[in-house]
PDB file of C-alpha atoms in Angstrom:
ATOM      1  CA  MET A   1     113.563  65.564 102.063  1.00 83.00           C
ATOM      2  CA  ALA A   2     114.133  67.411 105.300  1.00 91.00           C
ATOM      3  CA  ARG A   3     116.181  70.534 105.764  1.00 94.00           C
ATOM      4  CA  VAL A   4     118.339  70.831 108.831  1.00 96.00           C
ATOM      5  CA  VAL A   5     120.327  73.967 109.629  1.00 97.00           C
ATOM      6  CA  VAL A   6     123.600  73.817 111.530  1.00 97.00           C
ATOM      7  CA  ASP A   7     124.790  77.175 112.804  1.00 97.00           C
ATOM      8  CA  VAL A   8     128.423  77.351 113.882  1.00 97.00           C
ATOM      9  CA  MET A   9     129.674  80.332 115.894  1.00 97.00           C
ATOM     10  CA  PRO A  10     132.991  81.117 117.602  1.00 96.00           C
ATOM     11  CA  LYS A  11     132.840  80.536 121.361  1.00 96.00           C
ATOM     12  CA  PRO A  12     132.188  83.833 123.203  1.00 93.00           C
ATOM     13  CA  GLU A  13     135.589  83.779 124.887  1.00 94.00           C
ATOM     14  CA  ILE A  14     137.421  83.222 121.608  1.00 92.00           C
ATOM     15  CA  LEU A  15     138.745  86.254 119.673  1.00 91.00           C
ATOM     16  CA  ASP A  16     136.643  86.783 116.529  1.00 91.00           C
ATOM     17  CA  PRO A  17     138.875  88.747 114.128  1.00 93.00           C
ATOM     18  CA  GLN A  18     136.391  88.481 111.274  1.00 93.00           C
ATOM     19  CA  GLY A  19     133.605  89.844 113.436  1.00 95.00           C
ATOM     20  CA  LYS A  20     135.871  92.677 114.613  1.00 95.00           C
ATOM     21  CA  ALA A  21     136.790  93.532 111.019  1.00 96.00           C
ATOM     22  CA  VAL A  22     133.122  93.643 109.970  1.00 96.00           C
ATOM     23  CA  THR A  23     132.234  95.732 113.034  1.00 96.00           C
ATOM     24  CA  GLY A  24     134.950  98.240 112.129  1.00 96.00           C
ATOM     25  CA  ALA A  25     133.880  98.382 108.492  1.00 96.00           C
ATOM     26  CA  LEU A  26     130.239  98.965 109.447  1.00 96.00           C
ATOM     27  CA  GLY A  27     131.345 101.841 111.685  1.00 95.00           C
ATOM     28  CA  ARG A  28     133.319 103.432 108.831  1.00 96.00           C
ATOM     29  CA  LEU A  29     130.297 103.025 106.556  1.00 95.00           C
ATOM     30  CA  GLY A  30     128.207 104.998 109.021  1.00 94.00           C
ATOM     31  CA  PHE A  31     126.335 102.125 110.682  1.00 94.00           C
ATOM     32  CA  SER A  32     126.919 102.957 114.334  1.00 91.00           C
ATOM     33  CA  GLY A  33     126.020 101.019 117.463  1.00 92.00           C
ATOM     34  CA  ILE A  34     126.296  97.584 115.849  1.00 95.00           C
ATOM     35  CA  SER A  35     128.769  94.904 116.954  1.00 95.00           C
ATOM     36  CA  VAL A  36     129.090  91.779 114.840  1.00 96.00           C
ATOM     37  CA  ARG A  37     130.139  88.178 115.363  1.00 96.00           C
ATOM     38  CA  GLN A  38     130.595  86.065 112.254  1.00 97.00           C
ATOM     39  CA  GLY A  39     130.050  82.320 111.928  1.00 97.00           C
ATOM     40  CA  LYS A  40     129.005  79.706 109.419  1.00 97.00           C
ATOM     41  CA  ARG A  41     125.596  78.452 108.369  1.00 97.00           C
ATOM     42  CA  PHE A  42     125.158  75.000 106.854  1.00 97.00           C
ATOM     43  CA  GLU A  43     121.921  73.968 105.191  1.00 96.00           C
ATOM     44  CA  LEU A  44     121.718  70.189 105.047  1.00 96.00           C
ATOM     45  CA  GLU A  45     119.195  68.449 102.790  1.00 95.00           C
ATOM     46  CA  LEU A  46     118.567  64.994 104.247  1.00 94.00           C
ATOM     47  CA  GLU A  47     117.168  62.137 102.197  1.00 92.00           C
ATOM     48  CA  GLY A  48     114.109  60.894 104.076  1.00 89.00           C
ATOM     49  CA  GLU A  49     112.687  62.395 107.232  1.00 89.00           C
ATOM     50  CA  ALA A  50     114.507  64.182 110.072  1.00 91.00           C
ATOM     51  CA  THR A  51     114.063  61.304 112.509  1.00 93.00           C
ATOM     52  CA  PRO A  52     115.812  61.501 115.918  1.00 93.00           C
ATOM     53  CA  GLU A  53     118.378  59.004 114.620  1.00 93.00           C
ATOM     54  CA  ARG A  54     119.094  61.170 111.581  1.00 93.00           C
ATOM     55  CA  LEU A  55     119.409  64.264 113.788  1.00 94.00           C
ATOM     56  CA  ALA A  56     121.882  62.402 116.003  1.00 95.00           C
ATOM     57  CA  GLU A  57     123.824  61.574 112.840  1.00 94.00           C
ATOM     58  CA  VAL A  58     123.775  65.252 111.798  1.00 95.00           C
ATOM     59  CA  GLU A  59     125.020  66.236 115.232  1.00 96.00           C
ATOM     60  CA  LYS A  60     127.869  63.722 114.885  1.00 96.00           C
ATOM     61  CA  ALA A  61     128.687  65.142 111.436  1.00 96.00           C
ATOM     62  CA  ALA A  62     128.694  68.671 112.911  1.00 97.00           C
ATOM     63  CA  GLU A  63     131.042  67.596 115.687  1.00 96.00           C
ATOM     64  CA  THR A  64     133.293  65.728 113.268  1.00 95.00           C
ATOM     65  CA  LEU A  65     133.501  68.112 110.344  1.00 96.00           C
ATOM     66  CA  LEU A  66     131.332  71.219 110.372  1.00 96.00           C
ATOM     67  CA  ALA A  67     132.553  72.745 113.634  1.00 97.00           C
ATOM     68  CA  ASN A  68     135.891  72.860 115.414  1.00 96.00           C
ATOM     69  CA  THR A  69     134.459  72.183 118.851  1.00 96.00           C
ATOM     70  CA  VAL A  70     137.607  73.488 120.557  1.00 96.00           C
ATOM     71  CA  ILE A  71     136.848  77.066 119.497  1.00 96.00           C
ATOM     72  CA  GLU A  72     133.317  76.880 118.114  1.00 97.00           C
ATOM     73  CA  THR A  73     129.831  75.953 119.304  1.00 97.00           C
ATOM     74  CA  PHE A  74     127.058  74.730 117.032  1.00 97.00           C
ATOM     75  CA  THR A  75     123.304  74.370 117.102  1.00 97.00           C
ATOM     76  CA  VAL A  76     121.267  71.937 115.030  1.00 96.00           C
ATOM     77  CA  ARG A  77     117.651  72.701 114.154  1.00 94.00           C
ATOM     78  CA  VAL A  78     115.112  71.353 111.732  1.00 94.00           C
ATOM     79  CA  GLU A  79     113.891  74.150 109.508  1.00 88.00           C
ATOM     80  CA  ALA A  80     110.165  74.415 108.795  1.00 73.00           C
ATOM     81  CA  ASP A  81     109.425  74.616 105.069  1.00 59.00           C
ATOM     82  CA  GLU A  82     108.365  78.277 105.101  1.00 46.00           C
ATOM     83  CA  PRO A  83     110.810  80.827 106.584  1.00 47.00           C
ATOM     84  CA  ALA A  84     109.629  82.220 109.942  1.00 45.00           C
ATOM     85  CA  ALA A  85     107.169  85.141 109.653  1.00 43.00           C
ATOM     86  CA  ALA A  86     109.573  87.702 111.169  1.00 46.00           C
ATOM     87  CA  GLU A  87     112.161  87.115 108.452  1.00 49.00           C
ATOM     88  CA  VAL A  88     112.702  89.870 105.921  1.00 51.00           C
ATOM     89  CA  LYS A  89     113.573  88.141 102.653  1.00 51.00           C
ATOM     90  CA  ALA A  90     115.683  90.240 100.281  1.00 49.00           C
TER      91      ALA A  90
ATOM     92  CA  MET B   1     120.455  95.408 123.409  1.00 83.00           C
ATOM     93  CA  ALA B   2     118.773  93.481 120.638  1.00 91.00           C
ATOM     94  CA  ARG B   3     120.240  90.603 118.721  1.00 94.00           C
ATOM     95  CA  VAL B   4     119.588  90.399 115.012  1.00 96.00           C
ATOM     96  CA  VAL B   5     120.772  87.486 112.891  1.00 97.00           C
ATOM     97  CA  VAL B   6     121.665  87.924 109.247  1.00 97.00           C
ATOM     98  CA  ASP B   7     121.966  84.662 107.338  1.00 97.00           C
ATOM     99  CA  VAL B   8     123.753  84.867 103.996  1.00 97.00           C
ATOM    100  CA  MET B   9     123.538  81.959 101.543  1.00 97.00           C
ATOM    101  CA  PRO B  10     124.705  81.489  97.930  1.00 96.00           C
ATOM    102  CA  LYS B  11     121.855  81.868  95.445  1.00 96.00           C
ATOM    103  CA  PRO B  12     120.464  78.434  94.447  1.00 93.00           C
ATOM    104  CA  GLU B  13     121.622  78.807  90.845  1.00 94.00           C
ATOM    105  CA  ILE B  14     125.157  79.725  91.891  1.00 92.00           C
ATOM    106  CA  LEU B  15     127.802  76.962  92.140  1.00 91.00           C
ATOM    107  CA  ASP B  16     128.657  76.347  95.813  1.00 91.00           C
ATOM    108  CA  PRO B  17     132.154  74.779  95.808  1.00 93.00           C
ATOM    109  CA  GLN B  18     132.430  74.898  99.601  1.00 93.00           C
ATOM    110  CA  GLY B  19     129.127  73.100  99.991  1.00 95.00           C
ATOM    111  CA  LYS B  20     130.182  70.506  97.415  1.00 95.00           C
ATOM    112  CA  ALA B  21     133.471  69.943  99.242  1.00 96.00           C
ATOM    113  CA  VAL B  22     131.700  69.453 102.575  1.00 96.00           C
ATOM    114  CA  THR B  23     129.149  67.133 100.967  1.00 96.00           C
ATOM    115  CA  GLY B  24     131.961  64.999  99.536  1.00 96.00           C
ATOM    116  CA  ALA B  25     133.823  64.922 102.830  1.00 96.00           C
ATOM    117  CA  LEU B  26     130.699  63.863 104.730  1.00 96.00           C
ATOM    118  CA  GLY B  27     130.222  61.035 102.232  1.00 95.00           C
ATOM    119  CA  ARG B  28     133.795  59.824 102.742  1.00 96.00           C
ATOM    120  CA  LEU B  29     133.284  59.982 106.523  1.00 95.00           C
ATOM    121  CA  GLY B  30     130.307  57.657 106.165  1.00 94.00           C
ATOM    122  CA  PHE B  31     127.491  60.211 106.490  1.00 94.00           C
ATOM    123  CA  SER B  32     125.381  59.273 103.472  1.00 91.00           C
ATOM    124  CA  GLY B  33     122.293  60.947 101.991  1.00 93.00           C
ATOM    125  CA  ILE B  34     123.248  64.467 103.119  1.00 95.00           C
ATOM    126  CA  SER B  35     123.871  67.355 100.723  1.00 95.00           C
ATOM    127  CA  VAL B  36     125.218  70.588 102.124  1.00 96.00           C
ATOM    128  CA  ARG B  37     125.159  74.263 101.195  1.00 96.00           C
ATOM    129  CA  GLN B  38     127.436  76.563 103.166  1.00 97.00           C
ATOM    130  CA  GLY B  39     126.847  80.227 103.952  1.00 97.00           C
ATOM    131  CA  LYS B  40     127.610  82.822 106.586  1.00 97.00           C
ATOM    132  CA  ARG B  41     125.844  83.714 109.808  1.00 97.00           C
ATOM    133  CA  PHE B  42     126.214  87.166 111.352  1.00 97.00           C
ATOM    134  CA  GLU B  43     125.023  87.895 114.870  1.00 96.00           C
ATOM    135  CA  LEU B  44     124.543  91.628 115.297  1.00 96.00           C
ATOM    136  CA  GLU B  45     124.188  93.170 118.748  1.00 95.00           C
ATOM    137  CA  LEU B  46     122.315  96.448 118.358  1.00 94.00           C
ATOM    138  CA  GLU B  47     122.472  99.219 120.926  1.00 92.00           C
ATOM    139  CA  GLY B  48     118.866 100.009 121.859  1.00 89.00           C
ATOM    140  CA  GLU B  49     115.799  98.210 120.560  1.00 89.00           C
ATOM    141  CA  ALA B  50     115.259  96.521 117.198  1.00 90.00           C
ATOM    142  CA  THR B  51     112.889  99.190 115.940  1.00 93.00           C
ATOM    143  CA  PRO B  52     111.703  99.035 112.294  1.00 93.00           C
ATOM    144  CA  GLU B  53     114.107 101.877 111.501  1.00 93.00           C
ATOM    145  CA  ARG B  54     117.008  99.958 113.010  1.00 93.00           C
ATOM    146  CA  LEU B  55     116.027  96.818 111.096  1.00 94.00           C
ATOM    147  CA  ALA B  56     115.956  98.845 107.879  1.00 95.00           C
ATOM    148  CA  GLU B  57     119.456 100.033 108.763  1.00 94.00           C
ATOM    149  CA  VAL B  58     120.583  96.431 109.342  1.00 95.00           C
ATOM    150  CA  GLU B  59     119.120  95.446 106.003  1.00 96.00           C
ATOM    151  CA  LYS B  60     121.050  98.287 104.343  1.00 96.00           C
ATOM    152  CA  ALA B  61     124.231  97.127 106.116  1.00 96.00           C
ATOM    153  CA  ALA B  62     123.606  93.565 104.888  1.00 96.00           C
ATOM    154  CA  GLU B  63     123.135  94.775 101.321  1.00 96.00           C
ATOM    155  CA  THR B  64     126.196  97.001 101.524  1.00 95.00           C
ATOM    156  CA  LEU B  65     128.690  94.807 103.308  1.00 96.00           C
ATOM    157  CA  LEU B  66     127.542  91.465 104.676  1.00 97.00           C
ATOM    158  CA  ALA B  67     126.239  89.927 101.456  1.00 97.00           C
ATOM    159  CA  ASN B  68     127.306  90.122  97.822  1.00 96.00           C
ATOM    160  CA  THR B  69     123.786  90.463  96.462  1.00 96.00           C
ATOM    161  CA  VAL B  70     124.903  89.448  92.955  1.00 96.00           C
ATOM    162  CA  ILE B  71     125.555  85.859  94.075  1.00 96.00           C
ATOM    163  CA  GLU B  72     124.064  85.707  97.552  1.00 97.00           C
ATOM    164  CA  THR B  73     120.708  86.155  99.253  1.00 97.00           C
ATOM    165  CA  PHE B  74     120.255  87.151 102.885  1.00 97.00           C
ATOM    166  CA  THR B  75     117.553  87.065 105.514  1.00 97.00           C
ATOM    167  CA  VAL B  76     117.335  89.337 108.543  1.00 96.00           C
ATOM    168  CA  ARG B  77     115.542  88.197 111.681  1.00 94.00           C
ATOM    169  CA  VAL B  78     115.339  89.370 115.256  1.00 95.00           C
ATOM    170  CA  GLU B  79     116.403  86.559 117.556  1.00 88.00           C
ATOM    171  CA  ALA B  80     114.378  85.917 120.687  1.00 73.00           C
ATOM    172  CA  ASP B  81     116.535  85.796 123.804  1.00 59.00           C
ATOM    173  CA  GLU B  82     116.212  82.042 124.328  1.00 46.00           C
ATOM    174  CA  PRO B  83     117.146  79.691 121.441  1.00 46.00           C
ATOM    175  CA  ALA B  84     114.079  78.041 119.843  1.00 45.00           C
ATOM    176  CA  ALA B  85     112.901  74.871 121.664  1.00 43.00           C
ATOM    177  CA  ALA B  86     113.829  72.537 118.791  1.00 45.00           C
ATOM    178  CA  GLU B  87     117.498  73.578 118.884  1.00 48.00           C
ATOM    179  CA  VAL B  88     120.000  71.026 120.158  1.00 50.00           C
ATOM    180  CA  LYS B  89     122.739  72.986 121.886  1.00 51.00           C
ATOM    181  CA  ALA B  90     126.097  71.225 121.956  1.00 49.00           C
TER     182      ALA B  90
END
């Protein structure tokens, strides 16, 4: 099993109402100096290994279904088994 | 400016209807052997540096607003300026 993460974010030039709403709410909650953009994270469990062919297939799936490429960009990355050291797990 | 990413995912034991729906759709589109879990990705632009105090503040903001900690887990990580080498930008 391989885990591949697809992160989908609104294009920078596209209005991000959700991000704006979260930014405003954080300000009202007293968290100042933080601006937020909100997107989607997909964790894909692939049967078998993350071969280049499988990654190309994942990219096709992202283009077809996971992201609306008119207004969103996406990145595909294979996730190592352990989370990166800098992560703060809650 | 520092960029901090907060990834929010449903807890493993929690039913993930969105993920199930995407998994089913991928199957119907001919992408087999892929199971999907869907969460949220927040990109936070912080004024000033990502000091430990600021990261603690971000974690508090994630607990308070960005994640519903009853059914979701979150990770906080400082993102290097360039995307990691393995990423496939589209």
